[in-house]
Amino acid sequence: MIEPLRIGMVGGGIGAFIGAVHRHAMRLDGRCELVCGALSSQPDRAIVSASELGLPLSRGYESWEDMLAREAELPNDQRMEAVAIVTPNHLHLPVAAAALNAGFHVISDKPATRTLKEARQLADAVQTSGKHYALTHTYLGYPMVREARRRVRSGALGRVRKVYVEYTQGWLASRLEGDNKQASWRTDPTQSGLAGCIGDIGSHAHNLAEFVLGEPMTDVRAWLQAVVDGRQLDDDGAVFFKMGEDVSGVLMASQVCAGEENYLRLRVYGDAAGLDWVQEEPNTLMVKHADGRQERLRAGSNMPLGSDVAAMFRTPSGHPEGYLEAFATLYADFAKQVRGIGDPFVPGIHEALRGMAFIESVVRSSESGGEWREVTHG
Amino acid sequence: MIEPLRIGMVGGGIGAFIGAVHRHAMRLDGRCELVCGALSSQPDRAIVSASELGLPLSRGYESWEDMLAREAELPNDQRMEAVAIVTPNHLHLPVAAAALNAGFHVISDKPATRTLKEARQLADAVQTSGKHYALTHTYLGYPMVREARRRVRSGALGRVRKVYVEYTQGWLASRLEGDNKQASWRTDPTQSGLAGCIGDIGSHAHNLAEFVLGEPMTDVRAWLQAVVDGRQLDDDGAVFFKMGEDVSGVLMASQVCAGEENYLRLRVYGDAAGLDWVQEEPNTLMVKHADGRQERLRAGSNMPLGSDVAAMFRTPSGHPEGYLEAFATLYADFAKQVRGIGDPFVPGIHEALRGMAFIESVVRSSESGGEWREVTHG
Amino acid sequence: MIEPLRIGMVGGGIGAFIGAVHRHAMRLDGRCELVCGALSSQPDRAIVSASELGLPLSRGYESWEDMLAREAELPNDQRMEAVAIVTPNHLHLPVAAAALNAGFHVISDKPATRTLKEARQLADAVQTSGKHYALTHTYLGYPMVREARRRVRSGALGRVRKVYVEYTQGWLASRLEGDNKQASWRTDPTQSGLAGCIGDIGSHAHNLAEFVLGEPMTDVRAWLQAVVDGRQLDDDGAVFFKMGEDVSGVLMASQVCAGEENYLRLRVYGDAAGLDWVQEEPNTLMVKHADGRQERLRAGSNMPLGSDVAAMFRTPSGHPEGYLEAFATLYADFAKQVRGIGDPFVPGIHEALRGMAFIESVVRSSESGGEWREVTHG
Amino acid sequence: MIEPLRIGMVGGGIGAFIGAVHRHAMRLDGRCELVCGALSSQPDRAIVSASELGLPLSRGYESWEDMLAREAELPNDQRMEAVAIVTPNHLHLPVAAAALNAGFHVISDKPATRTLKEARQLADAVQTSGKHYALTHTYLGYPMVREARRRVRSGALGRVRKVYVEYTQGWLASRLEGDNKQASWRTDPTQSGLAGCIGDIGSHAHNLAEFVLGEPMTDVRAWLQAVVDGRQLDDDGAVFFKMGEDVSGVLMASQVCAGEENYLRLRVYGDAAGLDWVQEEPNTLMVKHADGRQERLRAGSNMPLGSDVAAMFRTPSGHPEGYLEAFATLYADFAKQVRGIGDPFVPGIHEALRGMAFIESVVRSSESGGEWREVTHG
């Protein structure tokens, strides 16, 4: 048994949604341990949150600057090794850069930064520091997404030509800003960055497509809208895109689809077969063949999937895993990466750059009235 | 019991797909009767086809011109009353116009014509003749589509703002032209018209959205492609669109999605709820509310649907109806319309004009590199 | 084209449910034609019903005895050739026997008779007459049921050992007797026979299992109940059964499952694979293999199914067929059988005897407190 | 933050399936901590397993007797507080009784013991010790199962009358005994107890039905079989049952349904509505009403469910939770129970007695050729 990775958390205190999810994900596989935190931008709230989580009094910090400074003074075998960033977007870069500079690894919520320019600064900081940087693109942690990638790359679909990827939610169908903390910062350009919906969830759809295809999205033509009156950032968008040589696609993202939960779906079509995956029932992957055969692939440690994929499951088929398990895989693999165990895939600075390039190109295309824009990060 | 409507068919002989479907649809409710036909453009094939269908020898015609001329000479109570047109697209206008001019009602496959200009000529012919003209937009015959319309119009979704409509098939994922009659004419501009996929199935998606929303699609921005090498017409397309005051949407149509059967899906979102209908399982309509409630509406004569909708079913719930029943409803309603029974909805010249305006605007937008185009039928 | 089979109907007039279904089924494929009828046990209602259906005045009869007598007097090429029986159960035998004796073929609703003894009389009448007798076990008309049978028989499941078959409805969850004609006769022993639910729908489940397995159900142990207070016949039942050498199973039938529509489901398991079919979505057949592979078989004329199965469809995949199409197949095949075209499968007197033997054994077993009873039709 | 409950595990070392599941479940919510273990009946394997799990050298014990003895010697604030039992069935009672007697709480895999007599001994030990005893009936940890119970109890279904509960798997469709450790002990009467399949998974089905109905299953009539040649215990069974005053039902359990994963399904019908839950997609609960309305209830912290149910979720709707989360809820609630936090529901000795009474009655009924047997736990 390897020592768990010691993690300090920035953000994610009382009332935050994603902080608790990160902590569940850390704990599930026992490869990470929360040892300290600066859990709120309000010092007293930060302290109370740390206490409620059972952190030692000395390691609930009033600010992330404090945390970085004082943890660095602890003995090597006690101090935190990595910082988990779960703040609103505008803090992602400053915290990550400072943590990396201070010699800590970083695992951060997405989007990595507010702009592509910031993402490039982050990439420099990662390179200079020599530390690991992970971006929690949770959906890449689903085993059936890995199986999808494996099938695409093995040529099982034939020559791939068409992609539909969509992500719809309903929770911003009305004007919640002001009352709801999550809604407030996500719709505020100073905290969220260039984009609203397309940054928040469109970036997941983009990331999923690039991951499964193994190809960059090269060009986009976009239409972003603020559907709800008075909203400052987009809450709905659609994008035509090109990938690699031959692939075209449509990406849709919306947070105003009243009644939708968290509908992320990817369809990929080659000339021999197509595949279809829906996040809300993540344990099924459909593969439909041109000759009419349809395979229903089901999740489970004992199922006929790629051996590396089957090895990801904690349970045999019929014992469904879900979102927290996908998230836990990212944390466990991050810990393995830091510890030098195997060569796990962990989304990182490449995905950060790609994501910000996507967001920026989409926003610029939409502003231009829908011109084609290249998606380059480099 | 009313006398069945006497119908003559143009096209749809041996080896044709849609002719047999029309005949099943005519027969199911007993409100129509096939009395004659000019079932192929090849005279001998036309004659043999008529014989195989059991038409009297005297009423299997070598050409549609013959059929119009000779049927007109029969006594009023024997001659055909309406012409069903199931030919490739380029013949829709000439046959329809001639039939209307000769005093026959017309029920035609879609798209109504090859171009919007032709559709306007057809509209003139309809008006001049005073005869009924029906367009077999089959999917409007599904009761759950009527229920969807009813719900949208009653305000059950709140203020409608977002539409996704898509239609994907896989049968043209490879180059079948030459070998396959259906593929050959559909990909040949001289027979099919301006458009391939967007005309063949995109027009169904457009029609479905306009029908359910009760609003015209006003503006489109499109991207059409011929994905399969050497294909002359589009086999794949995507469209951003605006409808009415407040609604935006995405329409997707593709015939190169290997493995897909006939995936027509419509989603409509208001600020209070959304609805979701999928043609391949047409007896279910999902309604999801902003507050998290989800209703699964099921088809059947005994179900709590709009009373006019419930009256459409031939069976109680759990005894599934399908595509032929939807088609049969169009034929039965056309017969009622001609006979002056009630005031059934039958898609007609309005839908013909709208469909051709849509196709033309989409093609023009795509040619222009994706500019917004108005969808007007003048 | 072969001349349609001329059919006279007994029962099924105004207000009846199943009469209209039979008529739709007759018409769909054009192989049958309704030429006369004695459509109600009430003479005036019978006459009005015939008129509403557009039958010639002379061929709407006041009673089925009349119909048999007077049709027999018509010229050979005009008179009805077969009688369709859609009355309550107690009339099945007298009408069928008289029709057969008078030289007419018979197609009858199920159950064939009220008792096994009556079924044996019917079998004698069939044999003596030399005429065709068909029993409308509609669910055997579904192509995916035929595919299920084909797979079982080809050994695709390995050695078959386990069957679950169930049929649940909710429409009799309350006491409708008296108000509702359908409910009234079905719960009245003098009209329905020995059994209520187990005869009405349990017999479908039994028939489906025997058909797909190709084996007789040899022994049953049953528990029938009248769940709704005051009901005279069973409205709910469950049966343990044995089939062939190695197969055991459970059959469930209930009409008091409030909220259920018409949930008929069959699951068959061998040592290599299992299959699962649900009537409410009849166009899908799942096959799950012991090694974890799952095949989703979909209906359609172009799908990789048994060639005789694929030939049954009227539409390609993705254009769903339903209950009326399954029913129409029975009528079309009955017509072919009578005309001597090919060698179609049509459920007939064998299924009649098996069904009545099943009902009788189940009722006797339940009365005995659940002893094993053989299912023999003597 | 409350101190995590300190747990020692018996069984569950290298190669065991359920041990790892328990550990994931303990960790997820951070309310339990594994502090020691006697992880195998083979001493060296026990030691290696402890080391691989990262337990301190001093707390990986060679036997459970050792563990109980030596942990009892540790200071109060360090020693384990509860024992988790994940051994084959025959050890459940001896370990649990000894642990309780030694002053430790117990959380045990099910079935609680091998026989009802043993279960009564266990009940005595629990009572004498005054310690907490929990039985990991995992499926009761699913929030939608709690919602089902809530709806039944609130009268939302009307008067409940009918239950179908079934649990089918395929993994024992062939003879794995000998090669496969899981298969070997489960099919060996000396380790497994009276029953095979009906004890292993039938007991889950029984437990689920009693939990949701809130009524005891009073009488059973059973048919157990060993379908696979040479198997010593049942691998397949079916049970007719009565519950409370008015409810009848059918329970099915089989491990020879080749291709099935872990299909646990419960349907409950009242006179006003029915509900349907399937474990493989546990985040959906269907409620169908007698009037045709169908509600699809979806999991999530933000959904309109019972407030105690909604509070169980760790994620909002659309972020699926699964089997490990259900299991984690049991561990977290057990820890709360021990700590005296709130009044959580934890399945315990009542469920142990009920389960063993069920198994025993079913086995006796089957041996008697299917007589009705009371299900009493004395």
Coordinates of C-alpha atoms in Angstrom, one line a residue, chain B:
Chain B
M1 CA -70.3 4.3 -43.9
I2 CA -69.0 6.7 -46.5
E3 CA -67.9 5.4 -49.9
P4 CA -64.1 5.0 -49.9
L5 CA -62.2 7.6 -51.9
R6 CA -61.1 6.2 -55.2
I7 CA -57.4 6.7 -55.8
G8 CA -55.1 6.3 -58.8
M9 CA -51.4 5.9 -58.1
V10 CA -48.5 7.3 -60.1
G11 CA -45.2 5.4 -59.4
G12 CA -44.8 2.9 -56.7
G13 CA -44.6 -0.3 -58.8
I14 CA -42.5 -3.4 -58.4
G15 CA -39.3 -2.7 -56.4
A16 CA -40.3 0.7 -55.2
F17 CA -40.4 1.1 -51.4
I18 CA -42.8 3.8 -50.7
G19 CA -45.6 2.7 -53.1
A20 CA -46.4 -0.3 -50.9
V21 CA -46.4 1.8 -47.8
H22 CA -48.9 4.1 -49.4
R23 CA -51.1 1.2 -50.3
H24 CA -51.0 -0.3 -46.8
A25 CA -51.9 3.2 -45.5
M26 CA -54.8 3.5 -47.8
R27 CA -56.2 0.2 -46.9
L28 CA -55.9 0.3 -43.1
D29 CA -58.9 2.4 -42.3
G30 CA -61.0 1.4 -45.3
R31 CA -61.5 5.1 -46.3
C32 CA -59.5 4.9 -49.5
E33 CA -59.5 2.4 -52.4
L34 CA -56.8 2.0 -55.1
V35 CA -58.7 1.8 -58.3
C36 CA -56.1 2.4 -61.0
G37 CA -52.4 3.2 -61.5
A38 CA -49.6 4.2 -63.7
L39 CA -47.1 2.5 -61.5
S40 CA -43.8 2.9 -63.3
S41 CA -42.2 5.2 -65.9
Q42 CA -41.5 2.1 -67.9
P43 CA -44.8 1.1 -69.6
D44 CA -44.4 -2.6 -69.4
R45 CA -43.3 -2.5 -65.8
A46 CA -46.3 -0.3 -65.1
I47 CA -48.7 -2.9 -66.6
V48 CA -47.2 -5.8 -64.8
S49 CA -47.2 -3.9 -61.5
A50 CA -50.9 -3.1 -61.9
S51 CA -51.7 -6.7 -62.7
E52 CA -49.7 -7.9 -59.6
L53 CA -51.7 -5.5 -57.5
G54 CA -54.9 -7.0 -58.8
L55 CA -56.1 -3.8 -60.6
P56 CA -58.5 -4.5 -63.4
L57 CA -56.7 -4.8 -66.7
S58 CA -58.3 -1.8 -68.1
R59 CA -57.1 0.4 -65.2
G60 CA -53.4 -0.4 -65.2
Y61 CA -52.1 2.4 -67.4
E62 CA -48.8 2.7 -69.3
S63 CA -48.3 6.3 -68.3
W64 CA -49.7 8.9 -66.0
E65 CA -50.8 11.0 -68.9
D66 CA -52.9 8.1 -70.1
M67 CA -54.3 7.6 -66.7
L68 CA -55.5 11.2 -66.3
A69 CA -57.0 11.2 -69.8
R70 CA -58.8 7.9 -69.6
E71 CA -60.0 8.1 -66.1
A72 CA -61.6 11.4 -66.9
E73 CA -63.7 9.6 -69.5
L74 CA -65.2 7.2 -66.9
P75 CA -68.5 7.8 -65.3
N76 CA -68.4 10.1 -62.2
D77 CA -69.1 7.3 -59.8
Q78 CA -66.4 5.1 -61.1
R79 CA -63.5 7.2 -62.1
M80 CA -60.7 7.9 -59.7
E81 CA -61.2 10.9 -57.5
A82 CA -57.6 11.5 -56.4
V83 CA -54.1 10.9 -57.6
A84 CA -51.4 9.6 -55.3
I85 CA -48.0 10.6 -56.4
V86 CA -45.1 8.4 -55.3
T87 CA -42.5 9.1 -58.0
P88 CA -39.1 10.6 -57.7
N89 CA -39.2 14.2 -56.9
H90 CA -38.8 15.7 -60.4
L91 CA -42.2 14.3 -61.4
H92 CA -44.1 15.7 -58.4
L93 CA -45.0 19.0 -60.0
P94 CA -45.8 17.9 -63.5
V95 CA -48.1 15.1 -62.4
A96 CA -49.7 17.1 -59.6
A97 CA -50.4 20.1 -61.8
A98 CA -51.8 18.0 -64.6
A99 CA -54.0 16.0 -62.2
L100 CA -55.3 19.2 -60.5
N101 CA -56.0 20.7 -63.9
A102 CA -57.8 17.6 -64.9
G103 CA -60.0 17.9 -61.9
F104 CA -58.5 15.4 -59.6
H105 CA -57.5 15.8 -56.0
V106 CA -53.8 15.1 -55.3
I107 CA -52.0 13.4 -52.4
S108 CA -48.2 13.6 -53.0
D109 CA -45.0 12.4 -51.5
K110 CA -42.7 15.1 -50.2
P111 CA -40.8 17.2 -51.0
A112 CA -43.6 18.7 -53.0
T113 CA -41.4 19.9 -55.8
R114 CA -37.7 20.3 -56.7
T115 CA -37.6 24.1 -56.0
L116 CA -39.5 26.8 -54.3
K117 CA -40.3 28.3 -57.7
E118 CA -42.0 25.0 -58.6
A119 CA -43.8 25.0 -55.3
R120 CA -45.3 28.4 -56.1
Q121 CA -46.4 27.0 -59.5
L122 CA -48.0 24.1 -57.7
A123 CA -49.7 26.5 -55.2
D124 CA -51.2 28.4 -58.2
A125 CA -52.4 25.1 -59.7
V126 CA -54.1 24.2 -56.4
Q127 CA -55.8 27.5 -56.1
T128 CA -56.9 27.6 -59.7
S129 CA -58.3 24.1 -59.6
G130 CA -60.1 24.4 -56.3
K131 CA -59.1 20.8 -55.6
H132 CA -57.5 19.3 -52.4
Y133 CA -53.8 18.9 -52.3
A134 CA -52.2 16.8 -49.5
L135 CA -48.6 16.2 -48.8
T136 CA -47.7 13.0 -47.0
H137 CA -45.7 14.4 -44.1
T138 CA -46.2 11.0 -42.4
Y139 CA -44.7 12.0 -39.0
L140 CA -47.5 14.5 -38.5
G141 CA -49.9 11.5 -38.4
Y142 CA -48.5 10.3 -35.1
P143 CA -50.9 11.0 -32.3
M144 CA -48.1 11.8 -29.9
V145 CA -46.9 14.5 -32.2
R146 CA -50.4 16.0 -32.1
E147 CA -50.2 15.8 -28.3
A148 CA -46.9 17.5 -28.4
R149 CA -48.4 20.3 -30.5
R150 CA -51.4 20.5 -28.2
R151 CA -49.1 20.9 -25.1
V152 CA -46.9 23.5 -26.7
R153 CA -49.9 25.5 -27.8
S154 CA -51.7 25.3 -24.5
G155 CA -48.7 26.9 -22.8
A156 CA -47.9 23.7 -20.8
L157 CA -44.2 24.3 -21.5
G158 CA -44.3 28.0 -20.5
R159 CA -42.6 30.4 -22.9
V160 CA -41.0 28.3 -25.6
R161 CA -37.4 29.2 -26.4
K162 CA -35.4 26.3 -27.6
V163 CA -35.8 23.5 -30.2
Y164 CA -33.6 20.6 -31.2
V165 CA -34.7 18.6 -34.1
E166 CA -32.7 15.9 -35.7
Y167 CA -33.1 13.1 -38.2
T168 CA -30.3 10.7 -38.8
Q169 CA -30.0 7.6 -40.9
G170 CA -27.1 5.4 -41.9
W171 CA -28.2 3.8 -45.2
L172 CA -26.2 6.2 -47.4
A173 CA -23.0 5.8 -45.3
S174 CA -21.4 4.1 -48.3
R175 CA -21.7 4.8 -52.0
L176 CA -24.7 2.9 -53.1
E177 CA -25.5 5.0 -56.1
G178 CA -25.8 3.0 -59.3
D179 CA -26.6 -0.3 -57.5
N180 CA -29.5 0.9 -55.4
K181 CA -32.5 2.5 -57.1
Q182 CA -33.5 4.5 -54.0
A183 CA -30.0 5.8 -53.6
S184 CA -29.6 6.6 -57.2
W185 CA -32.4 9.0 -57.7
R186 CA -32.1 10.6 -54.3
T187 CA -28.5 11.6 -55.0
D188 CA -29.1 12.8 -58.6
P189 CA -29.8 16.5 -58.8
T190 CA -31.9 16.1 -61.9
Q191 CA -34.3 13.8 -60.1
S192 CA -34.0 14.9 -56.5
G193 CA -33.8 18.7 -57.0
L194 CA -31.6 21.2 -55.2
A195 CA -30.9 19.1 -52.2
G196 CA -30.2 15.5 -51.1
C197 CA -30.4 14.7 -47.4
I198 CA -31.7 18.1 -46.3
G199 CA -34.5 17.7 -48.9
D200 CA -35.2 14.1 -48.2
I201 CA -35.2 14.0 -44.4
G202 CA -34.2 17.5 -43.2
S203 CA -37.5 18.7 -44.6
H204 CA -39.3 16.2 -42.3
A205 CA -37.4 17.6 -39.3
H206 CA -38.3 21.2 -40.4
N207 CA -41.9 20.3 -40.9
L208 CA -42.2 18.6 -37.6
A209 CA -40.7 21.6 -35.8
E210 CA -43.0 24.1 -37.5
F211 CA -46.0 21.9 -36.9
V212 CA -45.4 21.3 -33.2
L213 CA -44.4 24.9 -32.5
G214 CA -47.1 26.4 -34.7
E215 CA -44.5 29.0 -35.8
P216 CA -42.6 29.5 -39.0
M217 CA -38.9 29.0 -39.0
T218 CA -37.8 32.5 -40.0
D219 CA -34.1 32.4 -40.5
V220 CA -31.5 29.7 -41.1
R221 CA -27.7 29.4 -41.2
A222 CA -26.6 26.1 -42.7
W223 CA -23.7 23.8 -43.4
L224 CA -24.4 21.1 -45.9
Q225 CA -21.8 18.5 -47.0
A226 CA -21.4 15.6 -49.3
V227 CA -19.5 13.3 -46.9
V228 CA -19.3 10.3 -49.2
D229 CA -16.7 10.8 -51.9
G230 CA -18.1 11.6 -55.3
R231 CA -21.7 12.2 -54.1
Q232 CA -23.3 15.1 -56.0
L233 CA -25.8 16.2 -53.4
D234 CA -25.5 16.8 -49.7
D235 CA -25.8 13.7 -47.5
D236 CA -25.4 15.5 -44.2
G237 CA -26.3 18.9 -42.9
A238 CA -26.8 21.1 -39.8
V239 CA -28.8 24.3 -39.5
F240 CA -29.0 27.0 -36.8
F241 CA -32.5 28.5 -37.0
K242 CA -34.8 31.1 -35.5
M243 CA -38.5 30.7 -35.1
G244 CA -41.1 33.3 -34.1
E245 CA -40.0 35.9 -31.7
D246 CA -38.1 34.0 -29.1
V247 CA -37.2 30.6 -30.3
S248 CA -33.8 29.4 -31.5
G249 CA -32.9 26.0 -32.5
V250 CA -30.6 23.5 -34.1
L251 CA -31.7 21.1 -36.9
M252 CA -29.5 18.2 -37.9
A253 CA -30.0 15.7 -40.7
S254 CA -27.6 13.1 -41.9
Q255 CA -27.8 9.9 -44.0
V256 CA -24.2 8.9 -43.3
C257 CA -24.6 8.0 -39.6
A258 CA -23.7 4.3 -40.0
G259 CA -25.9 2.1 -37.9
E260 CA -28.7 4.5 -37.4
E261 CA -32.1 3.4 -38.5
N262 CA -34.5 6.3 -38.8
Y263 CA -33.8 8.4 -35.8
L264 CA -36.1 11.4 -35.9
R265 CA -36.3 13.2 -32.6
L266 CA -37.8 16.5 -31.5
R267 CA -37.1 18.3 -28.3
V268 CA -38.8 21.6 -27.4
Y269 CA -38.1 23.6 -24.2
G270 CA -40.0 26.4 -22.6
D271 CA -39.2 28.2 -19.4
A272 CA -41.5 25.8 -17.5
A273 CA -40.9 22.4 -19.1
G274 CA -39.5 20.5 -22.0
L275 CA -40.8 17.7 -24.2
D276 CA -39.0 14.9 -26.1
W277 CA -40.3 12.6 -28.8
V278 CA -38.5 10.0 -30.7
Q279 CA -40.0 8.4 -33.8
E280 CA -38.5 5.0 -33.4
E281 CA -40.6 4.5 -30.2
P282 CA -43.4 6.8 -31.2
N283 CA -45.8 5.8 -28.5
T284 CA -44.0 7.6 -25.7
L285 CA -43.8 11.4 -25.2
M286 CA -41.7 12.6 -22.3
V287 CA -42.5 15.9 -20.6
K288 CA -39.9 17.1 -18.0
H289 CA -40.8 20.0 -15.8
A290 CA -38.5 22.6 -14.4
D291 CA -39.3 21.5 -10.9
G292 CA -38.0 18.0 -11.6
R293 CA -41.2 16.2 -12.3
Q294 CA -41.2 14.0 -15.3
E295 CA -44.3 12.7 -17.1
R296 CA -44.2 9.8 -19.4
L297 CA -47.2 10.1 -21.7
R298 CA -48.2 6.9 -23.4
A299 CA -50.2 6.3 -26.5
G300 CA -53.6 4.7 -26.5
S301 CA -57.3 5.3 -27.0
N302 CA -57.9 5.2 -23.3
M303 CA -55.1 7.5 -22.1
P304 CA -55.3 10.9 -20.6
L305 CA -54.4 12.9 -23.7
G306 CA -56.2 15.6 -25.6
S307 CA -59.6 14.2 -26.5
D308 CA -58.9 14.7 -30.2
V309 CA -55.6 12.9 -29.8
A310 CA -57.0 10.0 -27.9
A311 CA -59.6 9.6 -30.6
M312 CA -56.9 9.0 -33.2
F313 CA -55.8 5.7 -31.8
R314 CA -57.2 2.4 -33.2
T315 CA -56.1 0.5 -30.0
P316 CA -56.0 1.0 -26.3
S317 CA -52.6 1.7 -24.6
G318 CA -50.1 -1.1 -24.7
H319 CA -51.1 -2.2 -28.1
P320 CA -48.5 -0.3 -30.1
E321 CA -49.3 1.5 -33.3
G322 CA -46.6 2.6 -35.6
Y323 CA -45.6 4.1 -38.9
L324 CA -48.3 2.6 -41.1
E325 CA -51.0 3.8 -38.7
A326 CA -49.6 7.3 -38.8
F327 CA -49.6 7.2 -42.6
A328 CA -53.1 5.7 -42.6
T329 CA -54.3 8.6 -40.6
L330 CA -53.2 11.0 -43.3
Y331 CA -55.0 9.0 -45.9
A332 CA -58.1 8.7 -43.9
D333 CA -58.1 12.4 -43.1
F334 CA -57.5 13.3 -46.7
A335 CA -60.5 11.2 -47.6
K336 CA -62.6 12.9 -44.9
Q337 CA -61.4 16.3 -46.2
V338 CA -62.5 15.5 -49.7
R339 CA -65.8 14.1 -48.5
G340 CA -66.3 17.1 -46.3
I341 CA -66.5 15.1 -43.1
G342 CA -65.4 17.2 -40.1
D343 CA -62.4 19.4 -40.4
P344 CA -59.4 17.1 -40.2
F345 CA -55.9 18.5 -40.3
V346 CA -54.1 17.4 -43.5
P347 CA -50.7 18.7 -44.4
G348 CA -51.0 20.4 -47.8
I349 CA -49.9 23.2 -50.0
H350 CA -48.9 25.4 -47.0
E351 CA -46.5 22.7 -45.9
A352 CA -45.3 22.3 -49.5
L353 CA -44.4 25.9 -49.7
R354 CA -42.8 26.0 -46.3
G355 CA -40.8 22.9 -47.0
M356 CA -39.4 24.2 -50.3
A357 CA -38.7 27.6 -48.8
F358 CA -36.7 25.8 -46.1
I359 CA -34.7 23.7 -48.5
E360 CA -33.9 26.6 -50.7
S361 CA -32.9 28.9 -47.9
V362 CA -30.7 26.2 -46.4
V363 CA -29.0 25.4 -49.7
R364 CA -28.4 29.1 -50.3
S365 CA -27.1 29.7 -46.9
S366 CA -24.7 26.8 -47.1
E367 CA -23.5 28.0 -50.6
S368 CA -22.8 31.4 -49.1
G369 CA -20.6 30.0 -46.4
G370 CA -23.2 30.0 -43.8
E371 CA -24.9 33.4 -43.9
W372 CA -28.3 33.9 -42.2
R373 CA -31.1 33.5 -44.8
E374 CA -34.7 34.3 -44.4
V375 CA -37.1 31.4 -44.9
T376 CA -39.9 33.0 -47.0
H377 CA -42.2 31.3 -49.4
G378 CA -43.3 34.6 -50.9

